One Martini backbone bead per residue (centre of mass of N, CA, C, O) as a GRO file, in nm:
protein
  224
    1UNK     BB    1  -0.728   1.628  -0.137
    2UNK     BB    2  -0.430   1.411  -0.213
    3UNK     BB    3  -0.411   1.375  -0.554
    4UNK     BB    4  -0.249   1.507  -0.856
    5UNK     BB    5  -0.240   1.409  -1.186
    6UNK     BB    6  -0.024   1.503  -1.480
    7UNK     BB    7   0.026   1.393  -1.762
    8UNK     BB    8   0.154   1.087  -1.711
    9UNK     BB    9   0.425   0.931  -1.777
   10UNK     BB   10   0.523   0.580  -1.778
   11UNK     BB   11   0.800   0.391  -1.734
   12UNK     BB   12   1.078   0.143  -1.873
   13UNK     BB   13   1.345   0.287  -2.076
   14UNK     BB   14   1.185   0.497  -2.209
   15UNK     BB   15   0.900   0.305  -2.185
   16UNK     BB   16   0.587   0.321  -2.218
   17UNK     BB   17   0.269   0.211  -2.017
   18UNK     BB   18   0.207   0.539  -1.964
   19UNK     BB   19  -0.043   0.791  -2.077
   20UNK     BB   20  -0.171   1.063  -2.022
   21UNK     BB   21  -0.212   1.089  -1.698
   22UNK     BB   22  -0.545   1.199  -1.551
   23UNK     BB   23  -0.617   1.277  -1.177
   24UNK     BB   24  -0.737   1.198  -0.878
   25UNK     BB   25  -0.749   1.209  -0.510
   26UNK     BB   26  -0.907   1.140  -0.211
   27UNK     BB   27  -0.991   1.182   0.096
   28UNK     BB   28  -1.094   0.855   0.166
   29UNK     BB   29  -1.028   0.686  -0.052
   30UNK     BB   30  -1.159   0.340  -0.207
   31UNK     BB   31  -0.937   0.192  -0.471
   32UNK     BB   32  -0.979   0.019  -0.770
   33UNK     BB   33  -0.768  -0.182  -0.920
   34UNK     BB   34  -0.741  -0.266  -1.278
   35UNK     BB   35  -0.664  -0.503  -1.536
   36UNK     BB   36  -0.445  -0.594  -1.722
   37UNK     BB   37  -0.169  -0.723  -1.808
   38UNK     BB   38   0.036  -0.469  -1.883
   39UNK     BB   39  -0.090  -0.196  -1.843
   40UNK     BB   40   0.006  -0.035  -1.547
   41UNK     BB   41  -0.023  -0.061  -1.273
   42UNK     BB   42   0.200  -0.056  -1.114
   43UNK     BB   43   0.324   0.176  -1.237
   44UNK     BB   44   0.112   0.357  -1.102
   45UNK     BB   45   0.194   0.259  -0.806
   46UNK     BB   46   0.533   0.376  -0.820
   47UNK     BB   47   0.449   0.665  -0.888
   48UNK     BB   48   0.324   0.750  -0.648
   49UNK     BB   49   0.532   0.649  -0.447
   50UNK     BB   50   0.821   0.687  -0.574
   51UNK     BB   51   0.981   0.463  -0.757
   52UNK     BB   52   0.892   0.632  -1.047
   53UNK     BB   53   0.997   0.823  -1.290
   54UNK     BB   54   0.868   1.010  -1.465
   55UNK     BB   55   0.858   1.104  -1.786
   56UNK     BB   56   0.627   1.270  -1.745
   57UNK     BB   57   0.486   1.501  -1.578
   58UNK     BB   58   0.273   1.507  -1.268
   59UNK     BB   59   0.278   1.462  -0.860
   60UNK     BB   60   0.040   1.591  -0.650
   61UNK     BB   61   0.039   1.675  -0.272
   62UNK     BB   62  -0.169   1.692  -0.003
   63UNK     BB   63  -0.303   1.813   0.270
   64UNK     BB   64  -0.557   1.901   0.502
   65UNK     BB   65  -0.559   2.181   0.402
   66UNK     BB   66  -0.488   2.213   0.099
   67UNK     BB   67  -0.173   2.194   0.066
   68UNK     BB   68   0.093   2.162  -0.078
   69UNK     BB   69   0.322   1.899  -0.090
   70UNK     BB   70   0.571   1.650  -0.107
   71UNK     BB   71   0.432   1.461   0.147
   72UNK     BB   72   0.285   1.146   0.226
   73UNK     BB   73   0.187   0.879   0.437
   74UNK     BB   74   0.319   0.553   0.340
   75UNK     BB   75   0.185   0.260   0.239
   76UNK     BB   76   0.361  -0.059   0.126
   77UNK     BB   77   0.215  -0.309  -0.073
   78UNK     BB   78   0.424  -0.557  -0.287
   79UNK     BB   79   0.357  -0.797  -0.491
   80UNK     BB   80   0.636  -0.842  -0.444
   81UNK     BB   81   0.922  -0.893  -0.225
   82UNK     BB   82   1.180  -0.680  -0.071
   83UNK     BB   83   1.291  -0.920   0.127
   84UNK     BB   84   1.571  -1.046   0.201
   85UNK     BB   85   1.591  -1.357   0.362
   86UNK     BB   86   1.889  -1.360   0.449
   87UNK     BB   87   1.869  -1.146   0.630
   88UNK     BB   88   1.910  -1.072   0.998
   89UNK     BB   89   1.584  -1.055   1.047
   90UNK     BB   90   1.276  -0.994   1.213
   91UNK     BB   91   0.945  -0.949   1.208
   92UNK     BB   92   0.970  -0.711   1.390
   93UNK     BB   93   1.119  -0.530   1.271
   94UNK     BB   94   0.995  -0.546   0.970
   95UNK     BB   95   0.809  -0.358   1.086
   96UNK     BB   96   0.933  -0.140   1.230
   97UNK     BB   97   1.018  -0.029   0.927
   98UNK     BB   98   0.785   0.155   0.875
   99UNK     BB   99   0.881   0.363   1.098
  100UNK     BB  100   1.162   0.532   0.988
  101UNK     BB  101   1.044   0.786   0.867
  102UNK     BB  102   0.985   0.854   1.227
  103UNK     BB  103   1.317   0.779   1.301
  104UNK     BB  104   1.543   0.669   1.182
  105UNK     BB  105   1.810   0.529   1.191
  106UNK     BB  106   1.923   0.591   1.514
  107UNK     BB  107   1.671   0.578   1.663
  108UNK     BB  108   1.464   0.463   1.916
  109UNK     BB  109   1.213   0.353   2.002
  110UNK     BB  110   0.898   0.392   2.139
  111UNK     BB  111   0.659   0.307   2.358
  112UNK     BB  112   0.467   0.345   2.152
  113UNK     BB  113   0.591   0.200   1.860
  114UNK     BB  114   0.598  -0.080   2.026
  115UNK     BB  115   0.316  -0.103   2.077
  116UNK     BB  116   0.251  -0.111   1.739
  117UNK     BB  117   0.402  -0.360   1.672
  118UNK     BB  118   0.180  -0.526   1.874
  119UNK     BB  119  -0.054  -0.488   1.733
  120UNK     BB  120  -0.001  -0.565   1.465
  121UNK     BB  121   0.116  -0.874   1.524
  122UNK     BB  122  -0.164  -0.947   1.632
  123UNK     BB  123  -0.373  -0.881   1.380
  124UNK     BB  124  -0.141  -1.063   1.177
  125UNK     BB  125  -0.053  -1.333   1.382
  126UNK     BB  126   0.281  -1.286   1.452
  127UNK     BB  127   0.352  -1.308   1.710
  128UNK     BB  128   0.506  -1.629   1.805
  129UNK     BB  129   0.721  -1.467   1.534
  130UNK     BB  130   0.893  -1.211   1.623
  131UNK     BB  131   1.183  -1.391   1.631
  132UNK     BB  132   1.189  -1.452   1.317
  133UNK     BB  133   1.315  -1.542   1.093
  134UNK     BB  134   1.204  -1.418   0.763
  135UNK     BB  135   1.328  -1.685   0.649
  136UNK     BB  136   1.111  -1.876   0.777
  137UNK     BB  137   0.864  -1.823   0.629
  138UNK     BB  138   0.608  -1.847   0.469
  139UNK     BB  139   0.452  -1.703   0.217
  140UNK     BB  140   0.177  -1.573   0.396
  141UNK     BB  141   0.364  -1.462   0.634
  142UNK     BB  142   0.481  -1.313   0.484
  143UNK     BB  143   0.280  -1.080   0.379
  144UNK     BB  144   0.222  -1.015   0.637
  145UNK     BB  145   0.409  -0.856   0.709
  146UNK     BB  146   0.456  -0.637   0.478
  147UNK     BB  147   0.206  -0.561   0.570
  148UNK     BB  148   0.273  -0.455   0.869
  149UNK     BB  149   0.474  -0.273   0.758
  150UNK     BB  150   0.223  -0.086   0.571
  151UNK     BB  151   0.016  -0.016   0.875
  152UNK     BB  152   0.204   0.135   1.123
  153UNK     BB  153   0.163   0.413   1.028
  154UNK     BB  154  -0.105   0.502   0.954
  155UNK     BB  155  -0.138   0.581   0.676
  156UNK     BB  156  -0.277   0.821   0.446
  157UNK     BB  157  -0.133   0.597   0.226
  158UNK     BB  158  -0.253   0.287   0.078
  159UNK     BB  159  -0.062   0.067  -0.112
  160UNK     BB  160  -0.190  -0.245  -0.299
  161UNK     BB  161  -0.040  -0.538  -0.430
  162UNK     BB  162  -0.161  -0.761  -0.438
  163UNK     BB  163  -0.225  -0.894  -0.153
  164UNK     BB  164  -0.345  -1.208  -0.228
  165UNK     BB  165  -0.049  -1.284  -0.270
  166UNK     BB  166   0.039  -1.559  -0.083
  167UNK     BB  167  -0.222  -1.571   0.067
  168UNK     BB  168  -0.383  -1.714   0.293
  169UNK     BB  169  -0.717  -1.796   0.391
  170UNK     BB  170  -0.742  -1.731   0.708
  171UNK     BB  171  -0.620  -1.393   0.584
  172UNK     BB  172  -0.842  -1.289   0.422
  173UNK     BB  173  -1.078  -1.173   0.616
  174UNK     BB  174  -0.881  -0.998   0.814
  175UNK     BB  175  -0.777  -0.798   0.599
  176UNK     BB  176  -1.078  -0.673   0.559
  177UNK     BB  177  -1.082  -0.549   0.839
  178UNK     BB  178  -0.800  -0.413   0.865
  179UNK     BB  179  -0.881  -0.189   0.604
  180UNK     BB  180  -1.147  -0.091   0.754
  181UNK     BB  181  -1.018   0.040   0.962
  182UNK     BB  182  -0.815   0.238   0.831
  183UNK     BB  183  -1.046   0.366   0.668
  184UNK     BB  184  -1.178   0.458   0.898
  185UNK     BB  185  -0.943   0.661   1.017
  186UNK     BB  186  -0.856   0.778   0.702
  187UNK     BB  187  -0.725   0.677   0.501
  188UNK     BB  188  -0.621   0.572   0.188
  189UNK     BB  189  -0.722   0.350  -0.099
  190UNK     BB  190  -0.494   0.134  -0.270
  191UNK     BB  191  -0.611  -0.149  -0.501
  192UNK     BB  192  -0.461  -0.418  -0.654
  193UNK     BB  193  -0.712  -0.638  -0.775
  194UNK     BB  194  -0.888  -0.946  -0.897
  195UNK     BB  195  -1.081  -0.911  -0.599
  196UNK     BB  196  -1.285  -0.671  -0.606
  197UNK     BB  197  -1.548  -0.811  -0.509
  198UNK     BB  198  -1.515  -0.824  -0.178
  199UNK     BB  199  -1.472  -0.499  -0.181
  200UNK     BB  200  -1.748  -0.337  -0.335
  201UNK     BB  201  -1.893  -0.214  -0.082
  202UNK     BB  202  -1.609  -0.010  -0.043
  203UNK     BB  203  -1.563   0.090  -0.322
  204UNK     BB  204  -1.587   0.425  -0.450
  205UNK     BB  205  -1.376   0.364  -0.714
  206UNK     BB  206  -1.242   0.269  -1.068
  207UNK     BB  207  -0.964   0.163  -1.195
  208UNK     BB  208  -0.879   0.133  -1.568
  209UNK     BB  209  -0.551  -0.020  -1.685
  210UNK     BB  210  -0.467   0.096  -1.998
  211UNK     BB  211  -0.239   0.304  -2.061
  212UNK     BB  212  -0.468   0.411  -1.868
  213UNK     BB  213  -0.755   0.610  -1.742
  214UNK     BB  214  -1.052   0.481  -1.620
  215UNK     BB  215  -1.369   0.574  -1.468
  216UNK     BB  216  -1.585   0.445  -1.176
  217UNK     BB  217  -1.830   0.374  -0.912
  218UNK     BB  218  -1.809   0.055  -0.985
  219UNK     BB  219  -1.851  -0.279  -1.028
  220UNK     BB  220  -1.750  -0.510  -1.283
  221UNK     BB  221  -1.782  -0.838  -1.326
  222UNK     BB  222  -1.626  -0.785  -1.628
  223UNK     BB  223  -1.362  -0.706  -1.471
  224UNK     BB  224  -1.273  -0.988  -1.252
   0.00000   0.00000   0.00000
């Protein structure tokens, strides 16, 4: 097991949009989110990643050993950009910002950490662009951007909210093929997106969120 979710509420301004959410992730699935807007999905998905203090309730992270840990290595690719265009930063720091959490702010990357933020801009097509100011790329480059950002550390949660938002026609079968490398290394992914038909093939269990969870083994067409 990777997480254990305890009767969580969460919401905004003490505002509920889940309520006494329970269920389990294991460690190695890949989990499609679904539901309406405004149901939850977000909200579930920034209570993970520890974006949003939960109103009640508890979630808990365990190791490979099956030990109960503070946190596990995550990867996250939010809905919208919460990268400042304004900012001066290039699209290579941007990814290399990924890896903060094993660097800290001020240690220099290793030649083995830049080797890996070059590979990763190789993969998502951005090397061209990596001395390029961030305001400078278009909707589907900057999204290129902040998934290699999101998946530069290996981690062993990612979390993708909306993934094929503003991306490109053309990065679209390469993220899914991405992705399932990553899975085949061991990651764990959670998916929120209208999209998944692409990858129902690989996705192991689907939750649907409307103020809570139900969970199901296959994806309905009508629920896509």
């Amino acid at each position: 097991m990777l997480i254990r979710i305890n009767n969580l509420t969460a919401g905004y301004d003490s505002r509920p949009v889940l309520k006494d959410v329970n269920c389990e992730i294991r460690r190695g699935e890949w989990i499609g989110i679904i539901g309406p807007n405004g149901g939850g999905k977000t909200t579930l998905v920034k209570s993970i990643v520890g974006l949003l203090v939960p109103i009640a309730g508890s979630i808990h992270y365990y190791n490979k050993e099956g030990q109960e840990t503070d946190k596990v290595t995550v990867g996250y690719l939010p809905q919208k950009s919460d990268i400042d265009t304004m900012f001066p930063i290039s699209v290579e720091e941007v990814v290399l910002s990924g890896l903060m959490s094993q660097l800290g702010w001020w240690r220099r990357p290793s030649r083995v950490q830049r080797r890996r933020v070059a590979e990763v801009l190789e993969k998502t097509g951005l090397s061209d662009l990596k001395k390029s100011p961030i305001g400078s790329l278009s909707g589907g480059q900057m999204q290129r951007a902040m998934f290699g950002r999101a998946i530069v550390s290996q981690p062993e949660l990612l979390v993708l909210d909306e993934p094929n938002s503003y991306l490109d026609m053309e990065f679209e079968t390469r993220l899914y093929e991405l992705l399932s490398e990553l899975h085949d290394e061991g990651s764990t992914i959670l998916m929120v997106s209208h999209e998944l038909g692409s990858v129902q093939s690989l996705v192991n269990r689907v939750f649907t969120v409307e103020g809570h969870i139900a969970e199901s083994d296959t994806v309905s067409p009508l629920s896509l």
